[in-house]
mmCIF file of C-alpha atoms and ligand atoms in Angstrom:
data_model
loop_
_atom_site.group_PDB
_atom_site.id
_atom_site.type_symbol
_atom_site.label_atom_id
_atom_site.label_comp_id
_atom_site.label_asym_id
_atom_site.label_seq_id
_atom_site.Cartn_x
_atom_site.Cartn_y
_atom_site.Cartn_z
ATOM 1 C CA MET H 1 -6.137 -22.691 9.001
ATOM 2 C CA ASP H 2 -4.281 -20.020 10.921
ATOM 3 C CA PHE H 3 -5.201 -16.360 10.485
ATOM 4 C CA LEU H 4 -2.242 -14.017 10.808
ATOM 5 C CA GLN H 5 -3.043 -10.310 11.130
ATOM 6 C CA PRO H 6 0.035 -8.080 11.172
ATOM 7 C CA SER H 7 -0.587 -4.406 12.003
ATOM 8 C CA SER H 8 2.627 -3.055 10.475
ATOM 9 C CA TRP H 9 4.663 -3.576 7.256
ATOM 10 C CA ASP H 10 7.707 -4.915 9.202
ATOM 11 C CA GLU H 11 5.475 -7.411 11.089
ATOM 12 C CA ALA H 12 3.900 -8.474 7.718
ATOM 13 C CA LEU H 13 7.353 -9.124 6.164
ATOM 14 C CA ALA H 14 8.519 -11.009 9.294
ATOM 15 C CA LEU H 15 5.397 -13.287 9.150
ATOM 16 C CA ARG H 16 5.886 -13.768 5.455
ATOM 17 C CA ALA H 17 9.346 -15.056 6.050
ATOM 18 C CA GLU H 18 8.348 -17.230 9.092
ATOM 19 C CA ARG H 19 5.345 -18.799 7.410
ATOM 20 C CA PRO H 20 5.964 -19.841 3.836
ATOM 21 C CA ASP H 21 2.717 -21.712 3.878
ATOM 22 C CA ALA H 22 0.663 -18.445 4.470
ATOM 23 C CA LEU H 23 -1.232 -16.943 1.563
ATOM 24 C CA PRO H 24 -1.383 -13.208 1.582
ATOM 25 C CA ILE H 25 -4.875 -11.855 1.342
ATOM 26 C CA SER H 26 -5.768 -8.160 0.595
ATOM 27 C CA GLY H 27 -9.221 -7.514 -0.773
ATOM 28 C CA GLY H 28 -9.836 -11.283 -0.989
ATOM 29 C CA THR H 29 -11.803 -11.029 -4.276
ATOM 30 C CA ASP H 30 -9.474 -13.540 -5.879
ATOM 31 C CA VAL H 31 -8.336 -15.436 -2.751
ATOM 32 C CA MET H 32 -11.816 -16.157 -1.454
ATOM 33 C CA VAL H 33 -12.950 -17.507 -4.792
ATOM 34 C CA GLU H 34 -9.964 -19.872 -4.774
ATOM 35 C CA LEU H 35 -10.792 -21.044 -1.158
ATOM 36 C CA ASN H 36 -14.514 -21.324 -1.914
ATOM 37 C CA PHE H 37 -13.897 -23.588 -4.881
ATOM 38 C CA ASP H 38 -11.298 -25.565 -2.870
ATOM 39 C CA ARG H 39 -8.596 -24.785 -5.392
ATOM 40 C CA ARG H 40 -6.212 -23.818 -2.607
ATOM 41 C CA ARG H 41 -6.000 -24.783 1.058
ATOM 42 C CA PRO H 42 -3.097 -22.761 2.546
ATOM 43 C CA GLY H 43 -1.825 -23.449 6.091
ATOM 44 C CA ALA H 44 -2.585 -19.839 6.996
ATOM 45 C CA LEU H 45 -3.946 -16.586 5.631
ATOM 46 C CA LEU H 46 -1.773 -13.486 5.981
ATOM 47 C CA ASP H 47 -4.242 -10.689 6.145
ATOM 48 C CA LEU H 48 -2.678 -7.400 4.937
ATOM 49 C CA THR H 49 -5.751 -5.107 5.506
ATOM 50 C CA ARG H 50 -4.528 -3.786 8.826
ATOM 51 C CA VAL H 51 -1.125 -2.662 7.390
ATOM 52 C CA GLY H 52 -1.878 1.032 7.058
ATOM 53 C CA GLU H 53 1.249 1.642 4.829
ATOM 54 C CA LEU H 54 -0.286 -0.490 2.136
ATOM 55 C CA ARG H 55 -3.428 1.572 1.941
ATOM 56 C CA GLU H 56 -1.721 4.898 1.297
ATOM 57 C CA TRP H 57 -0.649 6.660 -1.898
ATOM 58 C CA SER H 58 1.708 9.573 -2.260
ATOM 59 C CA LEU H 59 3.064 11.836 -4.993
ATOM 60 C CA ASP H 60 6.832 12.493 -5.172
ATOM 61 C CA GLY H 61 8.701 14.224 -8.069
ATOM 62 C CA GLY H 62 6.031 13.374 -10.596
ATOM 63 C CA THR H 63 5.671 9.743 -9.633
ATOM 64 C CA VAL H 64 2.720 8.226 -7.735
ATOM 65 C CA ARG H 65 3.606 5.621 -5.141
ATOM 66 C CA LEU H 66 0.439 3.613 -5.040
ATOM 67 C CA GLY H 67 0.297 1.279 -1.977
ATOM 68 C CA ALA H 68 -0.541 -2.364 -2.871
ATOM 69 C CA GLY H 69 -3.706 -2.234 -0.770
ATOM 70 C CA VAL H 70 -5.338 0.839 -2.319
ATOM 71 C CA PRO H 71 -8.703 -0.400 -3.683
ATOM 72 C CA TYR H 72 -9.882 0.408 -7.255
ATOM 73 C CA ALA H 73 -12.629 2.694 -5.867
ATOM 74 C CA ARG H 74 -9.993 5.042 -4.522
ATOM 75 C CA VAL H 75 -7.968 4.949 -7.665
ATOM 76 C CA ILE H 76 -11.146 6.079 -9.505
ATOM 77 C CA THR H 77 -11.998 8.957 -7.043
ATOM 78 C CA GLU H 78 -8.560 10.076 -6.026
ATOM 79 C CA LEU H 79 -6.197 9.443 -8.999
ATOM 80 C CA GLY H 80 -8.220 10.022 -12.143
ATOM 81 C CA ALA H 81 -6.107 13.126 -13.092
ATOM 82 C CA GLN H 82 -2.705 11.630 -12.244
ATOM 83 C CA LEU H 83 -3.267 8.115 -13.496
ATOM 84 C CA PRO H 84 -6.085 8.325 -16.063
ATOM 85 C CA GLY H 85 -5.396 5.024 -17.797
ATOM 86 C CA LEU H 86 -5.319 3.028 -14.543
ATOM 87 C CA ALA H 87 -8.487 4.946 -13.366
ATOM 88 C CA MET H 88 -10.286 4.009 -16.613
ATOM 89 C CA ALA H 89 -9.299 0.338 -16.225
ATOM 90 C CA SER H 90 -10.391 0.469 -12.592
ATOM 91 C CA ARG H 91 -13.855 1.674 -13.610
ATOM 92 C CA THR H 92 -14.306 -1.481 -15.616
ATOM 93 C CA VAL H 93 -13.386 -3.960 -12.863
ATOM 94 C CA GLY H 94 -16.171 -6.175 -11.486
ATOM 95 C CA SER H 95 -18.955 -4.289 -9.729
ATOM 96 C CA PRO H 96 -19.005 -1.521 -7.057
ATOM 97 C CA GLN H 97 -18.520 -4.119 -4.322
ATOM 98 C CA ILE H 98 -15.480 -5.570 -6.057
ATOM 99 C CA ARG H 99 -14.026 -2.212 -6.756
ATOM 100 C CA VAL H 100 -14.296 -1.290 -3.020
ATOM 101 C CA ARG H 101 -12.537 -4.475 -1.896
ATOM 102 C CA GLY H 102 -10.231 -5.371 -4.827
ATOM 103 C CA THR H 103 -6.766 -3.789 -5.069
ATOM 104 C CA VAL H 104 -4.080 -3.142 -7.669
ATOM 105 C CA GLY H 105 -1.664 -5.133 -5.524
ATOM 106 C CA GLY H 106 -3.983 -8.173 -5.535
ATOM 107 C CA ASN H 107 -4.325 -7.852 -9.285
ATOM 108 C CA LEU H 108 -0.504 -8.012 -9.548
ATOM 109 C CA GLY H 109 -0.379 -10.883 -7.009
ATOM 110 C CA SER H 110 -2.783 -12.964 -9.111
ATOM 111 C CA ALA H 111 -0.906 -11.955 -12.293
ATOM 112 C CA SER H 112 -3.755 -13.175 -14.473
ATOM 113 C CA PRO H 113 -3.297 -12.480 -18.218
ATOM 114 C CA ALA H 114 -6.792 -10.893 -17.932
ATOM 115 C CA GLY H 115 -6.033 -8.570 -15.049
ATOM 116 C CA ASP H 116 -7.348 -5.154 -16.035
ATOM 117 C CA ALA H 117 -4.806 -3.042 -14.127
ATOM 118 C CA HIS H 118 -1.874 -4.614 -16.057
ATOM 119 C CA PRO H 119 -2.277 -3.039 -19.487
ATOM 120 C CA PRO H 120 -2.282 0.591 -18.204
ATOM 121 C CA LEU H 121 0.665 -0.135 -15.889
ATOM 122 C CA LEU H 122 2.627 -1.496 -18.842
ATOM 123 C CA ALA H 123 1.674 1.512 -21.020
ATOM 124 C CA ALA H 124 2.823 3.863 -18.308
ATOM 125 C CA GLY H 125 6.110 2.061 -17.765
ATOM 126 C CA ALA H 126 5.359 1.347 -14.057
ATOM 127 C CA GLU H 127 7.578 -0.359 -11.512
ATOM 128 C CA VAL H 128 6.494 -2.818 -8.860
ATOM 129 C CA GLU H 129 8.065 -2.375 -5.455
ATOM 130 C CA VAL H 130 8.481 -5.642 -3.580
ATOM 131 C CA ALA H 131 10.198 -6.372 -0.294
ATOM 132 C CA SER H 132 11.382 -9.107 2.006
ATOM 133 C CA ALA H 133 12.443 -9.003 5.618
ATOM 134 C CA ALA H 134 15.911 -10.405 4.829
ATOM 135 C CA ARG H 135 16.797 -8.297 1.670
ATOM 136 C CA GLY H 136 14.655 -5.173 2.040
ATOM 137 C CA PRO H 137 12.891 -3.545 -1.001
ATOM 138 C CA ARG H 138 13.629 -3.879 -4.740
ATOM 139 C CA ARG H 139 11.947 -2.604 -7.844
ATOM 140 C CA VAL H 140 10.850 -4.671 -10.810
ATOM 141 C CA PRO H 141 9.721 -3.016 -14.137
ATOM 142 C CA VAL H 142 6.149 -4.171 -14.612
ATOM 143 C CA ALA H 143 7.024 -5.588 -18.007
ATOM 144 C CA GLU H 144 9.322 -7.984 -16.236
ATOM 145 C CA PHE H 145 6.983 -8.818 -13.365
ATOM 146 C CA PHE H 146 4.722 -11.241 -15.234
ATOM 147 C CA THR H 147 6.756 -14.432 -15.718
ATOM 148 C CA GLY H 148 4.025 -16.875 -16.905
ATOM 149 C CA VAL H 149 0.276 -17.613 -16.723
ATOM 150 C CA LYS H 150 -0.694 -16.434 -13.245
ATOM 151 C CA ARG H 151 2.981 -16.290 -12.195
ATOM 152 C CA ASN H 152 4.998 -13.314 -11.128
ATOM 153 C CA ALA H 153 8.520 -12.353 -10.176
ATOM 154 C CA LEU H 154 7.820 -12.449 -6.331
ATOM 155 C CA GLU H 155 10.264 -14.562 -4.284
ATOM 156 C CA PRO H 156 8.588 -16.811 -1.686
ATOM 157 C CA ASP H 157 9.478 -14.542 1.136
ATOM 158 C CA GLU H 158 8.374 -11.295 -0.610
ATOM 159 C CA LEU H 159 5.353 -9.108 -0.575
ATOM 160 C CA ILE H 160 4.241 -6.403 -2.934
ATOM 161 C CA ALA H 161 4.599 -2.992 -1.237
ATOM 162 C CA ALA H 162 3.485 -0.592 -3.961
ATOM 163 C CA VAL H 163 3.518 0.237 -7.629
ATOM 164 C CA LEU H 164 5.319 3.361 -8.904
ATOM 165 C CA VAL H 165 3.680 5.118 -11.821
ATOM 166 C CA ARG H 166 4.829 8.430 -13.401
ATOM 167 C CA THR H 167 1.857 10.789 -13.597
ATOM 168 C CA ALA H 168 0.402 11.180 -17.079
ATOM 169 C CA ARG H 169 2.255 13.743 -19.290
ATOM 170 C CA GLY H 170 -0.325 13.125 -22.127
ATOM 171 C CA PRO H 171 -3.567 11.312 -22.924
ATOM 172 C CA GLN H 172 -4.128 7.736 -21.893
ATOM 173 C CA GLN H 173 -6.860 5.232 -22.913
ATOM 174 C CA PHE H 174 -8.007 1.855 -21.826
ATOM 175 C CA CYS H 175 -10.568 -0.358 -23.592
ATOM 176 C CA LYS H 176 -11.673 -3.893 -23.178
ATOM 177 C CA VAL H 177 -14.007 -6.360 -24.891
ATOM 178 C CA GLY H 178 -16.142 -8.649 -22.915
ATOM 179 C CA THR H 179 -19.426 -10.418 -23.339
ATOM 180 C CA ARG H 180 -21.218 -7.591 -21.487
ATOM 181 C CA ASN H 181 -20.349 -4.214 -19.973
ATOM 182 C CA ALA H 182 -19.848 -5.090 -16.263
ATOM 183 C CA MET H 183 -18.735 -8.064 -14.125
ATOM 184 C CA VAL H 184 -16.859 -9.534 -17.012
ATOM 185 C CA ILE H 185 -13.439 -10.988 -17.579
ATOM 186 C CA SER H 186 -11.936 -9.252 -20.644
ATOM 187 C CA VAL H 187 -11.819 -11.274 -23.922
ATOM 188 C CA SER H 188 -9.143 -8.696 -24.942
ATOM 189 C CA ALA H 189 -7.959 -5.424 -23.497
ATOM 190 C CA PHE H 190 -5.681 -2.614 -24.596
ATOM 191 C CA ALA H 191 -4.098 0.455 -22.966
ATOM 192 C CA LEU H 192 -2.370 3.313 -24.624
ATOM 193 C CA ALA H 193 -0.298 6.160 -23.193
ATOM 194 C CA LEU H 194 1.004 8.999 -25.251
ATOM 195 C CA HIS H 195 4.141 10.643 -23.736
ATOM 196 C CA PRO H 196 4.487 13.961 -25.711
ATOM 197 C CA ASP H 197 7.275 15.131 -23.348
ATOM 198 C CA ARG H 198 9.628 12.459 -24.792
ATOM 199 C CA GLN H 199 7.669 11.815 -28.081
ATOM 200 C CA ALA H 200 7.099 8.198 -27.004
ATOM 201 C CA VAL H 201 4.198 5.736 -26.895
ATOM 202 C CA GLY H 202 3.395 3.152 -24.334
ATOM 203 C CA THR H 203 1.126 0.116 -24.854
ATOM 204 C CA GLY H 204 -0.277 -2.752 -22.794
ATOM 205 C CA ILE H 205 -2.111 -5.821 -24.123
ATOM 206 C CA GLY H 206 -4.365 -7.919 -21.900
ATOM 207 C CA SER H 207 -6.112 -11.306 -22.314
ATOM 208 C CA ALA H 208 -4.275 -12.076 -25.554
ATOM 209 C CA ALA H 209 -1.057 -13.848 -24.478
ATOM 210 C CA PRO H 210 0.160 -15.985 -21.613
ATOM 211 C CA THR H 211 1.072 -12.806 -19.724
ATOM 212 C CA PRO H 212 0.034 -9.157 -20.097
ATOM 213 C CA ARG H 213 2.571 -7.629 -22.529
ATOM 214 C CA ARG H 214 3.613 -4.536 -24.447
ATOM 215 C CA ALA H 215 3.718 -4.207 -28.221
ATOM 216 C CA PRO H 216 7.140 -2.634 -28.637
ATOM 217 C CA GLU H 217 7.286 -2.601 -32.377
ATOM 218 C CA ALA H 218 3.845 -0.907 -32.526
ATOM 219 C CA GLU H 219 5.103 1.711 -30.001
ATOM 220 C CA GLU H 220 8.109 2.628 -32.059
ATOM 221 C CA PHE H 221 6.149 2.665 -35.303
ATOM 222 C CA LEU H 222 3.548 5.015 -33.820
ATOM 223 C CA ALA H 223 5.997 7.278 -32.048
ATOM 224 C CA GLY H 224 7.971 7.706 -35.273
ATOM 225 C CA ALA H 225 4.823 8.434 -37.412
ATOM 226 C CA LEU H 226 3.041 10.992 -35.169
ATOM 227 C CA ASP H 227 3.583 14.608 -35.936
ATOM 228 C CA TRP H 228 4.311 15.560 -32.322
ATOM 229 C CA ALA H 229 5.242 19.214 -33.153
ATOM 230 C CA ALA H 230 2.321 20.285 -35.190
ATOM 231 C CA ARG H 231 -0.128 17.829 -33.832
ATOM 232 C CA SER H 232 -1.699 17.626 -37.190
ATOM 233 C CA PRO H 233 -4.576 15.101 -37.809
ATOM 234 C CA LEU H 234 -3.607 11.380 -37.956
ATOM 235 C CA PRO H 235 -2.594 10.527 -41.530
ATOM 236 C CA ASP H 236 -4.999 8.192 -43.337
ATOM 237 C CA GLY H 237 -4.331 4.588 -42.526
ATOM 238 C CA LEU H 238 -2.027 5.254 -39.511
ATOM 239 C CA ALA H 239 -4.435 4.125 -36.838
ATOM 240 C CA ARG H 240 -5.218 1.067 -38.719
ATOM 241 C CA ALA H 241 -1.538 0.190 -39.328
ATOM 242 C CA PHE H 242 -0.901 0.683 -35.601
ATOM 243 C CA GLY H 243 -3.797 -1.624 -34.736
ATOM 244 C CA GLU H 244 -2.397 -4.351 -37.079
ATOM 245 C CA ARG H 245 1.044 -4.121 -35.301
ATOM 246 C CA VAL H 246 -0.572 -4.376 -31.902
ATOM 247 C CA ALA H 247 -2.505 -7.425 -32.926
ATOM 248 C CA ALA H 248 0.665 -8.976 -34.306
ATOM 249 C CA ALA H 249 2.306 -8.626 -30.859
ATOM 250 C CA ALA H 250 -0.310 -10.804 -29.290
ATOM 251 C CA SER H 251 -0.193 -14.607 -29.018
ATOM 252 C CA PRO H 252 -3.836 -15.398 -28.041
ATOM 253 C CA ILE H 253 -5.410 -18.808 -27.571
ATOM 254 C CA ASP H 254 -8.871 -20.156 -28.168
ATOM 255 C CA ASP H 255 -10.802 -20.638 -24.955
ATOM 256 C CA VAL H 256 -14.354 -20.445 -23.554
ATOM 257 C CA ARG H 257 -14.293 -16.618 -23.678
ATOM 258 C CA GLY H 258 -13.266 -16.231 -27.340
ATOM 259 C CA THR H 259 -11.142 -17.499 -30.260
ATOM 260 C CA ALA H 260 -7.593 -16.457 -30.943
ATOM 261 C CA ALA H 261 -8.704 -15.005 -34.199
ATOM 262 C CA TYR H 262 -11.401 -12.888 -32.572
ATOM 263 C CA ARG H 263 -8.909 -11.695 -29.916
ATOM 264 C CA ARG H 264 -6.460 -10.552 -32.517
ATOM 265 C CA HIS H 265 -9.218 -8.798 -34.546
ATOM 266 C CA SER H 266 -10.642 -7.048 -31.531
ATOM 267 C CA LEU H 267 -7.264 -5.954 -30.332
ATOM 268 C CA ALA H 268 -6.569 -4.268 -33.696
ATOM 269 C CA VAL H 269 -9.949 -2.464 -33.417
ATOM 270 C CA LEU H 270 -9.356 -1.428 -29.719
ATOM 271 C CA ALA H 271 -5.830 -0.092 -30.594
ATOM 272 C CA ARG H 272 -7.120 1.866 -33.621
ATOM 273 C CA ARG H 273 -9.902 3.479 -31.544
ATOM 274 C CA ALA H 274 -7.515 4.219 -28.646
ATOM 275 C CA VAL H 275 -4.989 6.029 -30.733
ATOM 276 C CA THR H 276 -7.716 8.026 -32.495
ATOM 277 C CA TRP H 277 -9.217 9.082 -29.137
ATOM 278 C CA ALA H 278 -5.860 9.832 -27.465
ATOM 279 C CA TRP H 279 -4.549 11.821 -30.456
ATOM 280 C CA ASP H 280 -7.672 13.900 -30.595
ATOM 281 C CA ASP H 281 -7.328 14.584 -26.843
ATOM 282 C CA LEU H 282 -3.746 15.755 -27.448
ATOM 283 C CA ARG H 283 -4.720 17.996 -30.323
ATOM 284 C CA ARG H 284 -7.576 19.526 -28.208
ATOM 285 C CA ALA H 285 -5.164 20.214 -25.332
ATOM 286 C CA ALA H 286 -2.714 22.022 -27.651
HETATM 287 C C1 FAD N 1 -17.132 -10.990 -9.189
HETATM 288 C C2 FAD N 1 -15.671 -10.634 -9.606
HETATM 289 C C3 FAD N 1 -15.473 -9.833 -10.616
HETATM 290 C C4 FAD N 1 -14.136 -9.467 -10.991
HETATM 291 N N1 FAD N 1 -13.925 -8.665 -12.046
HETATM 292 C C5 FAD N 1 -12.654 -8.397 -12.381
HETATM 293 C C6 FAD N 1 -12.433 -7.531 -13.606
HETATM 294 O O1 FAD N 1 -13.312 -7.027 -14.162
HETATM 295 N N2 FAD N 1 -11.092 -7.280 -13.786
HETATM 296 C C7 FAD N 1 -10.035 -7.772 -13.105
HETATM 297 O O2 FAD N 1 -8.905 -7.514 -13.427
HETATM 298 N N3 FAD N 1 -10.327 -8.577 -12.029
HETATM 299 C C8 FAD N 1 -11.547 -8.913 -11.671
HETATM 300 N N4 FAD N 1 -11.727 -9.726 -10.638
HETATM 301 C C9 FAD N 1 -10.669 -10.326 -9.942
HETATM 302 C C10 FAD N 1 -10.139 -9.527 -8.713
HETATM 303 O O3 FAD N 1 -11.183 -8.693 -8.221
HETATM 304 C C11 FAD N 1 -8.874 -8.690 -9.006
HETATM 305 O O4 FAD N 1 -7.884 -9.498 -9.478
HETATM 306 C C12 FAD N 1 -8.392 -7.869 -7.767
HETATM 307 O O5 FAD N 1 -7.473 -6.871 -8.199
HETATM 308 C C13 FAD N 1 -7.792 -8.703 -6.718
HETATM 309 O O6 FAD N 1 -7.401 -7.875 -5.606
HETATM 310 P P1 FAD N 1 -7.609 -8.274 -4.077
HETATM 311 O O7 FAD N 1 -7.068 -7.203 -3.267
HETATM 312 O O8 FAD N 1 -9.029 -8.694 -3.838
HETATM 313 O O9 FAD N 1 -6.670 -9.617 -4.093
HETATM 314 P P2 FAD N 1 -6.609 -10.791 -3.142
HETATM 315 O O10 FAD N 1 -7.737 -11.742 -3.504
HETATM 316 O O11 FAD N 1 -6.619 -10.465 -1.707
HETATM 317 O O12 FAD N 1 -5.279 -11.475 -3.575
HETATM 318 C C14 FAD N 1 -5.033 -11.865 -4.903
HETATM 319 C C15 FAD N 1 -3.649 -12.489 -5.027
HETATM 320 O O13 FAD N 1 -2.638 -11.491 -4.730
HETATM 321 C C16 FAD N 1 -1.882 -11.960 -3.598
HETATM 322 N N5 FAD N 1 -1.594 -10.658 -2.836
HETATM 323 C C17 FAD N 1 -2.488 -9.793 -2.472
HETATM 324 N N6 FAD N 1 -1.857 -8.657 -1.906
HETATM 325 C C18 FAD N 1 -0.509 -8.971 -1.964
HETATM 326 C C19 FAD N 1 0.627 -8.332 -1.531
HETATM 327 N N7 FAD N 1 0.646 -7.111 -0.963
HETATM 328 N N8 FAD N 1 1.870 -8.950 -1.783
HETATM 329 C C20 FAD N 1 1.902 -10.152 -2.342
HETATM 330 N N9 FAD N 1 0.857 -10.864 -2.735
HETATM 331 C C21 FAD N 1 -0.397 -10.244 -2.538
HETATM 332 C C22 FAD N 1 -2.734 -13.001 -2.830
HETATM 333 O O14 FAD N 1 -1.981 -13.910 -2.076
HETATM 334 C C23 FAD N 1 -3.368 -13.655 -4.029
HETATM 335 O O15 FAD N 1 -2.492 -14.566 -4.637
HETATM 336 C C24 FAD N 1 -13.070 -10.087 -10.260
HETATM 337 C C25 FAD N 1 -13.348 -10.866 -9.136
HETATM 338 C C26 FAD N 1 -14.602 -11.204 -8.747
HETATM 339 C C27 FAD N 1 -14.953 -12.087 -7.640
#
């Protein structure tokens, strides 16, 4: 197996085009598992860790451009204020070792329905910046990026450059259910973002459908029911009704980690809790 080690973004894109048999590797926390279990045997590995551009983030006009190679540990320590939902999700990923190696770009590359970065990116309305040597960069709304179980919208000659996320204008929450608190794949996960500047709500559901997905009907329902101006307490039953709509947006399956019925139930509970916490945060900030 060849080991390709570009030291610049242009070189990485050129190699991606030249070697369609090369598998990109960033933190390697998914790729090395695949290789160790002999689930994949690519002709080459395209190591992206020396591409400095991928390991940077910047803030421009209220939007964070997070390089695909920025690991979770740095999202937690450097971006907790700007991207609180993503930072919360990052804190729940794996163990300290996984969070130092694993990246948001790698999570998007794997496109697992259980990827923990996906729900907060959906709730925030993020865009994924991808690029090829032949056609240059393009942006894909994250809600359109996941095309099937562990499938994404990348063309064979493309790499993920970055993810673009608007900084939080209001409270954000992320919660997940697993069989224990750490080193666990989610049985279900939910992210919520309140956008008081435009009186809108964002959601993201994980581990409860073939792809991570939003709950658009629940978003509209909640945005229309919240008293954004007075920020008065949540009316009785609103959080529960929101939770039921979130659960209805899922299409979970039974598998070794949980039943479809439990996934729906737990999602309703997570969504109810998330809106209660987020609304309390917004009222306290008033
Ligand atoms: C013990 C353990 C615990 C874990 N716990 C969690 C957890 O709690 N939550 C969770 O969501 N995940 C978890 N994971 C999975 C993994 O850590 C994450 O999916 C992580 O985000 C992968 O990032 P990476 O940089 O290591 O990706 P890699 O393994 O390097 O790559 C993953 C995929 O993305 C592709 N890729 C990487 N970078 C790019 C790029 N720039 N452009 C195009 N394609 C690219 C690769 O080709 C590959 O297909 C765990 C893994 C392990 C081993």
